[in-house]
């Protein structure tokens, strides 16, 4: 920049210098010519007076070094010339100044020499005898004059050149220095010259605009990172060479990697399935892959990113679909179980009914067969009721919670089951204190009923069932303890599964559906409680629920 300014100033100064120089030379040349012309006229007047008085004698004696004197008669014949022999000179009547003097008494003209290097000024005057006296002086033309002045001109020019150079250098530095020391972060704080004010104001405006845009970009980037950092789904962004551009914590955990940014995805996950998924995404635009890892099921979706018709990368989303897979598996198992459980009593009912219909049952056996049909039908009803209840619980549309005295509710339930307990020769009692909790009464009934029913069902003759309600620092506690057959260790975790029964062969006798404890588990979960099972074969079971 300094160089450019220097050149501009230097060239401008040089141009001005040259113009001034030419102008001054022209003016001076013009001025000196005027002075010379005036002198020539004075000379002519003096010479004409002298010639009038002394004739040719004066001319021959006179010192005519300063100018040339020519004297011609009225016909133009040269009588005298201070520089040439008059006899060899041609007639001068047609010379412009002489012709003019012969007609008007005075004449003057300027002529260039043949080489145009000299210019001659002629002044003529008619004397009283009709003759004409002419004086002339030659001087160099402007180019010749300049040529003659070449040395001083060159010196002046050189000096001017040096001066222009120094000045241009100083000026350019003076202009550029404030520009170089500008603080562009705070444009309005600069103490530069006034001409820079509009530029600085403009820069300040631009700076503010850029800062606002930068802030917006940063905010958006932060927002993006906050979202992907907190996403449960894994997210990986790959560039067109499959190098990782961005990976969120969920994806980092999935790939069990660290500092993966910049690495090739295949380095992080060396598997053929992954390679195939990426290839399919690159070719078809999208692809998916299911992966089982650490007891979880994942679904990976890879999508090609395109910009301007070219592939610019791949985005991979990783979803944990464990719950979905288990729910689907449970649904399938449940459907299969329901069909099986419904089919068994129905086949039994149909078999008995067919025998009766075809008269194949002895008269004395008819009541037994009818009793069998009734008990199977009632089992079916219980089963269907339990299935309906479970599906209602799955939908989660339960009545509003209310304050319920768990102790009073347990007493009611135990009283209702006393008859059944007696029939099985099992004693049942309730202990504890009034404990009020906030819960859904219907669900609490079902919990207490199912637990007590099981405790009676899976008991031994002469056994006992003890229901206890208490209030502890952890919350209200309901426990149902029996002295029954107990549950082997390996079954304890599974008894809450739908249709799970420890002893399938005796389920017909006990009349269980395998859904009672599933309903209990669901109900307890609905009210935010927890279940604990303590049991040992032949020594009884104690199921504790904390609300
Ligand atoms: P069911 O209708 O068969 O009783 P549940 O879901 O209520 O179904 O119980 C599942 C299984 O858990 C029962 O079939 C039984 O084998 C076992 N079980 C439940 N409660 C007890 C208990 N108090 N003592 C022993 N076994 C029990």
Coordinates of C-alpha atoms and ligand atoms in Angstrom, one line a residue:
X1 CA 0.0 0.0 0.0
X2 CA 2.8 2.4 0.9
X3 CA 4.4 1.6 -2.5
X4 CA 1.2 2.4 -4.4
X5 CA 0.7 5.7 -2.6
X6 CA 4.3 6.6 -3.1
X7 CA 4.1 5.9 -6.8
X8 CA 0.9 7.9 -7.2
X9 CA 2.3 10.9 -5.3
X10 CA 5.6 10.7 -7.1
X11 CA 4.0 10.5 -10.6
X12 CA 1.6 13.3 -9.8
X13 CA 4.4 15.5 -8.5
X14 CA 6.5 14.7 -11.6
X15 CA 3.6 15.6 -13.9
X16 CA 3.0 18.9 -12.1
X17 CA 6.7 19.7 -12.2
X18 CA 6.9 19.0 -16.0
X19 CA 3.7 21.1 -16.7
X20 CA 5.0 24.0 -14.6
X21 CA 8.4 23.7 -16.3
X22 CA 6.9 23.8 -19.8
X23 CA 4.6 26.6 -18.9
X24 CA 7.4 28.7 -17.4
X25 CA 9.7 28.1 -20.4
X26 CA 6.8 29.2 -22.7
X27 CA 6.0 32.3 -20.8
X28 CA 9.7 33.3 -20.5
X29 CA 10.3 32.7 -24.2
X30 CA 7.3 34.8 -25.1
X31 CA 8.4 37.6 -22.7
X32 CA 12.0 37.7 -23.9
X33 CA 10.9 37.8 -27.5
X34 CA 8.7 40.8 -26.8
X35 CA 11.6 42.6 -25.1
X36 CA 13.9 41.7 -28.0
X37 CA 11.3 43.0 -30.5
X38 CA 11.0 46.3 -28.6
X39 CA 14.8 46.7 -28.5
X40 CA 15.0 45.9 -32.3
X41 CA 12.4 48.7 -32.9
X42 CA 14.5 51.2 -30.9
X43 CA 17.6 50.0 -32.8
X44 CA 15.7 50.6 -36.1
X45 CA 14.6 54.1 -35.1
X46 CA 18.1 55.0 -34.0
X47 CA 19.7 53.6 -37.1
X48 CA 17.1 55.3 -39.4
X49 CA 17.9 58.7 -37.8
X50 CA 21.6 58.0 -38.2
X51 CA 21.2 56.9 -41.9
X52 CA 19.0 59.9 -42.7
X53 CA 21.9 62.1 -41.4
X54 CA 25.1 60.1 -42.3
X55 CA 24.0 57.9 -45.2
X56 CA 25.9 54.8 -46.0
X57 CA 29.0 56.1 -44.2
X58 CA 27.3 55.7 -40.9
X59 CA 26.3 52.1 -41.7
X60 CA 29.9 51.2 -42.7
X61 CA 31.4 52.7 -39.6
X62 CA 28.7 51.5 -37.2
X63 CA 29.3 48.5 -35.0
X64 CA 26.6 46.1 -36.1
X65 CA 27.3 43.0 -34.0
X66 CA 24.1 43.0 -32.1
X67 CA 21.8 42.9 -35.2
X68 CA 22.0 42.7 -38.9
X69 CA 21.2 45.9 -40.8
X70 CA 20.0 45.9 -44.4
X71 CA 19.3 49.0 -46.5
X72 CA 17.3 48.7 -49.7
X73 CA 16.2 51.3 -52.2
X74 CA 12.6 51.9 -53.1
X75 CA 12.8 49.1 -55.8
X76 CA 14.0 46.6 -53.4
X77 CA 17.6 46.6 -54.6
X78 CA 20.0 46.0 -51.6
X79 CA 22.2 49.0 -51.0
X80 CA 23.9 47.7 -47.9
X81 CA 23.9 44.6 -45.7
X82 CA 26.0 44.3 -42.5
X83 CA 26.6 40.6 -43.0
X84 CA 26.6 39.9 -46.8
X85 CA 27.8 41.5 -50.0
X86 CA 24.8 43.6 -51.3
X87 CA 25.8 42.8 -55.0
X88 CA 25.3 39.1 -54.5
X89 CA 22.0 39.6 -52.8
X90 CA 18.7 39.2 -54.6
X91 CA 16.0 41.9 -54.8
X92 CA 14.2 42.3 -51.4
X93 CA 11.0 44.1 -52.7
X94 CA 8.9 41.0 -52.1
X95 CA 10.1 40.4 -48.5
X96 CA 7.1 40.7 -46.3
X97 CA 8.4 43.4 -43.9
X98 CA 9.9 45.4 -46.8
X99 CA 6.8 45.2 -48.9
X100 CA 4.8 46.4 -45.9
X101 CA 7.2 49.2 -45.2
X102 CA 7.2 50.3 -48.8
X103 CA 3.4 50.6 -48.6
X104 CA 2.7 51.6 -45.0
X105 CA 6.1 53.1 -43.9
X106 CA 6.6 50.3 -41.4
X107 CA 6.7 46.5 -41.6
X108 CA 7.7 43.5 -39.5
X109 CA 7.7 39.8 -39.9
X110 CA 9.1 36.6 -38.4
X111 CA 10.6 33.7 -40.4
X112 CA 12.2 30.4 -39.6
X113 CA 15.5 29.4 -41.0
X114 CA 15.5 26.5 -43.4
X115 CA 16.6 24.1 -40.6
X116 CA 13.9 25.6 -38.3
X117 CA 16.4 25.8 -35.6
X118 CA 16.5 29.6 -35.7
X119 CA 13.9 32.2 -35.9
X120 CA 14.6 35.7 -37.4
X121 CA 12.6 38.8 -36.5
X122 CA 12.6 41.5 -39.1
X123 CA 11.6 45.2 -38.5
X124 CA 11.6 47.6 -41.5
X125 CA 11.1 51.4 -41.8
X126 CA 10.8 53.6 -44.9
X127 CA 13.2 56.6 -44.8
X128 CA 12.3 60.0 -46.0
X129 CA 14.1 59.3 -49.4
X130 CA 11.9 56.3 -50.0
X131 CA 14.5 53.8 -49.2
X132 CA 13.9 51.2 -46.5
X133 CA 16.1 50.3 -43.6
X134 CA 15.7 46.9 -42.1
X135 CA 17.1 45.5 -38.9
X136 CA 16.9 41.8 -38.0
X137 CA 17.9 39.6 -35.1
X138 CA 18.0 35.8 -34.9
X139 CA 17.3 33.8 -31.8
X140 CA 17.1 30.1 -31.2
X141 CA 13.7 28.4 -31.4
X142 CA 12.1 26.8 -28.2
X143 CA 13.5 23.2 -28.8
X144 CA 16.9 24.7 -29.5
X145 CA 16.6 26.9 -26.4
X146 CA 15.7 23.8 -24.3
X147 CA 18.6 21.9 -25.9
X148 CA 20.9 24.7 -24.9
X149 CA 19.5 24.6 -21.4
X150 CA 19.8 20.8 -21.2
X151 CA 22.4 20.7 -18.5
X152 CA 20.7 23.1 -16.0
X153 CA 17.3 21.6 -16.9
X154 CA 18.6 18.1 -16.2
X155 CA 20.1 19.2 -12.9
X156 CA 16.9 21.0 -11.9
X157 CA 14.9 18.0 -13.0
X158 CA 17.0 15.6 -11.0
X159 CA 16.8 17.8 -7.9
X160 CA 13.1 18.0 -8.3
X161 CA 13.0 14.3 -8.8
X162 CA 14.8 13.7 -5.6
X163 CA 12.7 16.2 -3.7
X164 CA 9.5 14.6 -5.1
X165 CA 10.8 11.2 -4.1
X166 CA 11.5 12.4 -0.5
X167 CA 8.2 14.2 -0.2
X168 CA 6.3 11.3 -1.8
X169 CA 8.0 8.8 0.6
X170 CA 7.2 11.0 3.7
X171 CA 3.6 11.6 2.6
X172 CA 2.9 8.0 1.8
X173 CA 4.2 6.9 5.2
X174 CA 2.2 9.6 6.9
X175 CA -0.9 8.4 5.1
X176 CA -0.3 4.7 5.7
X177 CA 1.0 4.8 9.3
X178 CA -2.4 5.6 10.8
X179 CA -4.0 3.0 8.6
X180 CA -1.6 0.3 9.7
X181 CA -2.0 1.2 13.4
X182 CA -5.8 1.1 13.2
X183 CA -7.5 -1.0 15.9
X184 CA -10.1 -2.8 13.8
X185 CA -11.7 -4.4 16.8
X186 CA -12.7 -1.0 18.2
X187 CA -12.9 1.1 15.0
X188 CA -14.6 4.1 16.6
X189 CA -11.9 4.4 19.2
X190 CA -9.2 5.2 16.7
X191 CA -7.7 8.7 16.6
X192 CA -7.1 8.7 12.8
X193 CA -7.6 11.5 10.3
X194 CA -11.1 12.7 9.6
X195 CA -11.2 11.3 6.1
X196 CA -11.1 7.8 7.6
X197 CA -14.3 8.4 9.7
X198 CA -16.8 7.1 7.1
X199 CA -14.6 4.0 6.6
X200 CA -14.3 3.4 10.3
X201 CA -18.0 3.9 10.9
X202 CA -18.7 1.4 8.1
X203 CA -16.2 -1.1 9.6
X204 CA -17.8 -0.6 13.0
X205 CA -21.3 -1.4 11.5
X206 CA -19.9 -4.5 9.7
X207 CA -18.1 -5.6 12.8
X208 CA -21.4 -5.4 14.9
X209 CA -23.2 -7.3 12.1
X210 CA -20.5 -10.0 12.0
X211 CA -20.5 -10.2 15.8
X212 CA -24.3 -10.6 15.9
X213 CA -24.2 -13.3 13.2
X214 CA -21.3 -15.1 15.0
X215 CA -23.3 -15.1 18.2
X216 CA -26.3 -16.5 16.5
X217 CA -24.2 -19.2 14.9
X218 CA -22.6 -20.0 18.2
X219 CA -26.0 -20.1 19.9
X220 CA -27.3 -22.5 17.3
X221 CA -24.3 -24.7 17.5
X222 CA -24.5 -24.8 21.3
X223 CA -28.2 -25.6 21.0
X224 CA -27.4 -28.4 18.6
X225 CA -24.7 -29.8 20.8
X226 CA -26.9 -29.5 23.9
X227 CA -29.7 -31.4 22.1
X228 CA -27.4 -34.2 20.7
X229 CA -25.4 -34.5 24.0
X230 CA -28.7 -35.1 25.9
X231 CA -30.3 -37.3 23.4
X232 CA -31.0 -40.9 24.5
X233 CA -30.5 -41.9 20.9
X234 CA -27.0 -42.2 19.5
X235 CA -26.0 -39.8 16.8
X236 CA -22.9 -40.1 14.6
X237 CA -22.0 -37.8 11.7
X238 CA -19.6 -39.1 9.1
X239 CA -18.0 -37.1 6.2
X240 CA -17.8 -38.5 2.7
X241 CA -14.7 -40.6 3.6
X242 CA -16.6 -42.1 6.5
X243 CA -14.5 -40.3 9.1
X244 CA -16.4 -39.3 12.3
X245 CA -17.2 -35.6 12.4
X246 CA -19.3 -35.7 15.5
X247 CA -20.4 -38.3 17.9
X248 CA -22.7 -37.9 20.9
X249 CA -22.3 -39.6 24.4
X250 CA -25.0 -42.2 23.7
X251 CA -23.2 -43.3 20.5
X252 CA -19.9 -43.2 22.3
X253 CA -21.3 -45.6 24.9
X254 CA -22.8 -47.8 22.2
X255 CA -19.5 -48.2 20.3
X256 CA -17.6 -48.3 23.6
X257 CA -15.0 -45.9 22.3
X258 CA -13.2 -42.7 23.3
X259 CA -11.9 -39.8 21.3
X260 CA -13.5 -41.1 18.1
X261 CA -13.7 -37.8 16.3
X262 CA -11.5 -38.0 13.1
X263 CA -11.3 -41.8 13.1
X264 CA -12.8 -44.0 10.4
X265 CA -16.1 -45.6 11.6
X266 CA -14.8 -49.0 10.6
X267 CA -11.8 -48.5 12.9
X268 CA -14.3 -48.0 15.8
X269 CA -16.7 -50.8 14.8
X270 CA -15.0 -53.5 12.8
X271 CA -17.9 -55.5 11.6
X272 CA -19.1 -56.7 8.2
X273 CA -22.7 -55.7 9.0
X274 CA -21.6 -52.1 9.7
X275 CA -19.7 -52.1 6.4
X276 CA -22.7 -53.4 4.5
X277 CA -25.0 -50.9 6.2
X278 CA -22.8 -48.0 5.2
X279 CA -22.5 -49.3 1.6
X280 CA -26.2 -49.6 1.3
X281 CA -26.8 -46.1 2.7
X282 CA -24.2 -44.7 0.2
X283 CA -25.9 -46.6 -2.7
X284 CA -29.6 -46.4 -1.8
X285 CA -29.8 -43.3 0.4
X286 CA -30.7 -45.2 3.6
X287 CA -30.3 -48.5 5.4
X288 CA -30.9 -50.1 8.8
X289 CA -29.3 -52.7 11.0
X290 CA -30.3 -54.5 14.2
X291 CA -27.6 -55.1 16.8
X292 CA -27.8 -57.0 20.2
X293 CA -25.3 -55.6 22.7
X294 CA -24.9 -55.9 26.5
X295 CA -28.4 -57.4 26.9
X296 CA -30.0 -54.6 24.9
X297 CA -31.4 -54.5 21.4
X298 CA -30.5 -51.6 19.1
X299 CA -31.6 -50.4 15.7
X300 CA -29.2 -48.4 13.6
X301 CA -30.5 -46.1 10.8
X302 CA -27.9 -44.8 8.3
X303 CA -28.9 -42.0 5.9
X304 CA -26.9 -40.5 3.1
X305 CA -26.5 -36.7 3.2
X306 CA -26.3 -35.0 -0.1
X307 CA -25.4 -31.4 -1.1
X308 CA -25.5 -30.2 -4.7
X309 CA -26.2 -33.7 -5.9
X310 CA -23.0 -35.0 -4.3
X311 CA -22.7 -37.3 -1.3
X312 CA -21.3 -35.2 1.5
X313 CA -21.6 -37.6 4.4
X314 CA -23.7 -40.1 6.4
X315 CA -25.8 -39.6 9.5
X316 CA -26.3 -42.6 11.8
X317 CA -29.0 -42.8 14.5
X318 CA -28.9 -45.5 17.1
X319 CA -32.1 -46.4 18.9
X320 CA -32.4 -48.6 22.0
X321 CA -35.4 -50.8 21.0
X322 CA -35.0 -53.3 23.9
X323 CA -38.4 -52.4 25.5
X324 CA -40.1 -52.5 22.1
X325 CA -38.5 -55.9 21.3
X326 CA -39.4 -57.3 24.7
X327 CA -42.9 -55.9 24.5
X328 CA -43.4 -57.5 21.1
X329 CA -42.0 -60.8 22.4
X330 CA -44.3 -60.6 25.5
X331 CA -47.2 -59.8 23.3
X332 CA -46.6 -62.8 21.1
X333 CA -46.0 -65.1 24.2
X334 CA -49.1 -63.7 25.8
X335 CA -51.3 -64.4 22.7
X336 CA -49.9 -67.9 22.4
X337 CA -50.5 -68.5 26.2
X338 CA -54.0 -67.0 26.1
X339 CA -55.0 -69.3 23.1
X340 CA -53.5 -72.3 24.9
X341 CA -55.2 -71.5 28.3
X342 CA -58.5 -70.9 26.6
X343 CA -58.3 -74.0 24.5
X344 CA -57.7 -76.5 27.3
X345 CA -60.9 -75.9 29.3
X346 CA -62.9 -75.5 26.1
X347 CA -61.7 -78.8 24.8
X348 CA -62.6 -80.4 28.1
X349 CA -66.0 -78.8 28.1
X350 CA -66.6 -79.9 24.5
X351 CA -65.4 -83.4 25.2
X352 CA -67.8 -83.8 28.2
X353 CA -70.7 -82.2 26.3
X354 CA -70.2 -84.5 23.3
X355 CA -70.2 -87.6 25.5
X356 CA -73.4 -86.4 27.1
X357 CA -75.0 -85.5 23.8
X358 CA -74.3 -88.9 22.3
X359 CA -75.7 -90.7 25.4
X360 CA -72.3 -92.2 26.2
X361 CA -72.4 -91.2 29.8
X362 CA -74.0 -93.5 32.4
X363 CA -76.9 -91.9 34.1
X364 CA -75.2 -92.0 37.5
X365 CA -72.1 -90.2 36.0
X366 CA -74.2 -87.4 34.4
X367 CA -74.0 -85.1 37.4
X368 CA -70.2 -85.5 37.6
X369 CA -69.9 -84.6 33.9
X370 CA -72.1 -81.6 34.3
X371 CA -70.2 -80.6 37.4
X372 CA -67.0 -80.9 35.4
X373 CA -68.4 -78.7 32.6
X374 CA -69.5 -76.1 35.2
X375 CA -66.1 -76.0 36.9
X376 CA -64.2 -75.8 33.6
X377 CA -66.6 -73.0 32.5
X378 CA -66.1 -71.1 35.7
X379 CA -62.3 -71.5 35.3
X380 CA -62.8 -70.0 31.8
X381 CA -64.7 -67.1 33.2
X382 CA -62.0 -66.5 35.9
X383 CA -59.4 -66.7 33.2
X384 CA -61.2 -64.3 30.9
X385 CA -61.9 -61.9 33.8
X386 CA -58.2 -61.9 34.7
X387 CA -57.2 -61.3 31.1
X388 CA -59.6 -58.4 30.8
X389 CA -58.3 -57.0 34.1
X390 CA -54.7 -57.2 32.9
X391 CA -55.5 -55.5 29.6
X392 CA -57.3 -52.8 31.7
X393 CA -54.2 -52.4 33.8
X394 CA -52.0 -52.2 30.6
X395 CA -54.2 -49.3 29.4
X396 CA -53.6 -47.6 32.7
X397 CA -57.1 -46.2 33.0
X398 CA -57.6 -46.6 36.7
X399 CA -59.8 -44.5 39.0
X400 CA -58.3 -41.5 40.9
X401 CA -56.2 -42.4 44.0
X402 CA -57.9 -41.8 47.4
X403 CA -57.0 -42.2 51.0
X404 CA -57.4 -45.8 52.0
X405 CA -56.9 -47.5 55.3
X406 CA -54.8 -50.5 54.3
X407 CA -55.5 -52.3 57.6
X408 CA -59.3 -52.1 57.4
X409 CA -59.2 -53.1 53.7
X410 CA -57.0 -56.2 54.6
X411 CA -59.5 -57.1 57.4
X412 CA -62.4 -57.0 54.9
X413 CA -60.5 -59.1 52.4
X414 CA -59.4 -61.7 55.0
X415 CA -63.0 -62.0 56.2
X416 CA -64.2 -62.6 52.7
X417 CA -61.6 -65.4 52.3
X418 CA -62.2 -67.0 55.7
X419 CA -64.7 -69.6 54.3
X420 CA -62.2 -70.7 51.6
X421 CA -59.4 -70.9 54.2
X422 CA -61.6 -73.1 56.4
X423 CA -62.4 -75.4 53.6
X424 CA -58.6 -75.9 53.1
X425 CA -58.1 -76.2 56.8
X426 CA -55.9 -73.1 56.9
X427 CA -56.1 -70.4 59.5
X428 CA -55.9 -66.8 58.5
X429 CA -55.5 -63.6 60.5
X430 CA -54.6 -59.9 60.2
X431 CA -52.2 -58.1 62.5
X432 CA -51.0 -54.5 62.6
X433 CA -52.3 -50.9 62.9
X434 CA -54.5 -48.6 60.9
X435 CA -52.3 -47.3 58.1
X436 CA -53.7 -44.8 55.7
X437 CA -52.2 -44.6 52.3
X438 CA -53.1 -42.8 49.0
X439 CA -53.9 -45.4 46.5
X440 CA -56.5 -46.9 44.2
X441 CA -58.9 -48.9 46.4
X442 CA -59.8 -51.4 43.6
X443 CA -56.1 -52.2 43.0
X444 CA -55.4 -52.5 46.7
X445 CA -58.3 -55.0 47.0
X446 CA -56.9 -57.0 44.1
X447 CA -53.4 -57.0 45.7
X448 CA -54.6 -58.3 49.1
X449 CA -57.1 -60.7 47.6
X450 CA -54.6 -62.4 45.2
X451 CA -51.8 -62.6 47.8
X452 CA -54.1 -64.1 50.4
X453 CA -55.8 -66.4 47.9
X454 CA -52.3 -67.8 46.8
X455 CA -51.3 -68.1 50.5
X456 CA -54.4 -70.3 51.1
X457 CA -54.1 -72.1 47.8
X458 CA -50.5 -73.1 48.1
X459 CA -50.7 -74.0 51.7
X460 CA -50.8 -77.3 53.5
X461 CA -53.7 -78.7 55.7
X462 CA -53.3 -77.1 59.1
X463 CA -51.2 -74.3 57.8
X464 CA -51.6 -70.6 58.5
X465 CA -51.7 -67.3 56.8
X466 CA -50.7 -64.1 58.5
X467 CA -51.5 -60.7 57.0
X468 CA -49.5 -57.8 58.6
X469 CA -50.0 -54.1 58.0
X470 CA -47.5 -51.6 59.4
X471 CA -46.2 -48.1 58.9
X472 CA -42.4 -47.8 58.7
X473 CA -40.0 -45.0 57.8
X474 CA -39.8 -46.4 54.3
X475 CA -43.6 -46.2 53.9
X476 CA -46.7 -48.4 54.5
X477 CA -45.9 -52.1 54.5
X478 CA -48.2 -55.0 53.7
X479 CA -46.9 -58.5 54.2
X480 CA -48.7 -61.8 53.6
X481 CA -46.8 -64.8 55.1
X482 CA -47.9 -68.4 54.9
X483 CA -46.6 -71.7 56.1
X484 CA -47.3 -73.4 52.7
X485 CA -45.4 -75.3 50.1
X486 CA -43.0 -72.4 49.3
X487 CA -41.4 -71.5 46.0
X488 CA -38.0 -72.9 44.9
X489 CA -35.3 -70.2 44.5
X490 CA -35.1 -70.5 40.7
X491 CA -38.8 -69.8 40.2
X492 CA -39.0 -66.8 42.5
X493 CA -38.1 -64.2 39.9
X494 CA -40.5 -65.6 37.3
X495 CA -43.8 -66.0 39.3
X496 CA -44.8 -62.5 38.4
X497 CA -44.7 -63.3 34.6
X498 CA -48.1 -63.9 32.9
X499 CA -49.3 -67.5 32.9
X500 CA -46.2 -68.6 34.9
X501 CA -46.9 -71.4 37.3
X502 CA -44.4 -73.3 39.4
X503 CA -46.2 -76.6 39.2
X504 CA -48.1 -76.7 35.9
X505 CA -49.3 -80.3 36.5
X506 CA -51.3 -79.2 39.6
X507 CA -52.7 -76.0 38.2
X508 CA -56.0 -77.7 37.4
X509 CA -56.5 -78.7 41.0
X510 CA -55.5 -75.3 42.4
X511 CA -57.7 -73.5 39.8
X512 CA -55.0 -70.9 39.2
X513 CA -54.8 -69.0 36.0
X514 CA -51.1 -67.9 36.4
X515 CA -52.2 -64.2 36.2
X516 CA -52.9 -63.4 39.8
X517 CA -49.3 -62.2 40.7
X518 CA -49.1 -60.4 37.3
X519 CA -52.1 -58.4 38.3
X520 CA -50.4 -57.8 41.8
X521 CA -47.2 -56.7 40.1
X522 CA -49.0 -54.3 37.8
X523 CA -51.1 -52.8 40.5
X524 CA -48.1 -52.3 42.8
X525 CA -46.1 -50.6 40.0
X526 CA -49.1 -48.4 39.2
X527 CA -49.1 -47.1 42.7
X528 CA -45.3 -46.7 42.8
X529 CA -44.7 -49.6 45.3
X530 CA -42.1 -52.4 45.4
X531 CA -42.4 -56.2 46.0
X532 CA -40.1 -58.4 47.9
X533 CA -40.4 -62.2 48.0
X534 CA -38.9 -64.5 50.6
X535 CA -39.6 -68.1 50.2
X536 CA -38.2 -71.6 50.7
X537 CA -39.8 -74.9 49.7
X538 CA -41.8 -76.6 52.5
X539 CA -41.3 -73.7 54.9
X540 CA -43.6 -71.1 53.4
X541 CA -43.6 -67.8 51.6
X542 CA -43.6 -64.2 52.7
X543 CA -44.5 -61.6 50.1
X544 CA -43.9 -58.0 51.3
X545 CA -45.1 -54.9 49.5
X546 CA -43.9 -51.4 50.4
X547 CA -46.0 -48.5 49.3
Ligands
LIG1 P1 -52.0 -68.7 40.0 O1 -53.3 -68.2 39.5 O2 -51.5 -69.9 39.3 O3 -52.0 -68.7 41.4 P2 -50.3 -66.6 40.3 O4 -49.8 -65.6 39.3 O5 -51.0 -66.0 41.4 O6 -51.0 -67.6 39.5 O7 -49.0 -67.3 40.9 C1 -48.0 -67.8 40.0 C2 -47.4 -69.0 40.6 O8 -46.6 -68.7 41.7 C3 -48.4 -70.0 41.1 O9 -48.9 -70.8 40.1 C4 -47.6 -70.7 42.2 O10 -46.9 -71.8 41.6 C5 -46.7 -69.7 42.7 N1 -47.1 -69.1 44.0 C6 -47.8 -67.9 44.1 N2 -48.0 -67.7 45.4 C7 -47.5 -68.7 46.1 C8 -47.4 -69.0 47.5 N3 -47.9 -68.2 48.4 N4 -46.8 -70.2 47.8 C9 -46.3 -71.0 46.9 N5 -46.3 -70.7 45.6 C10 -46.9 -69.6 45.2

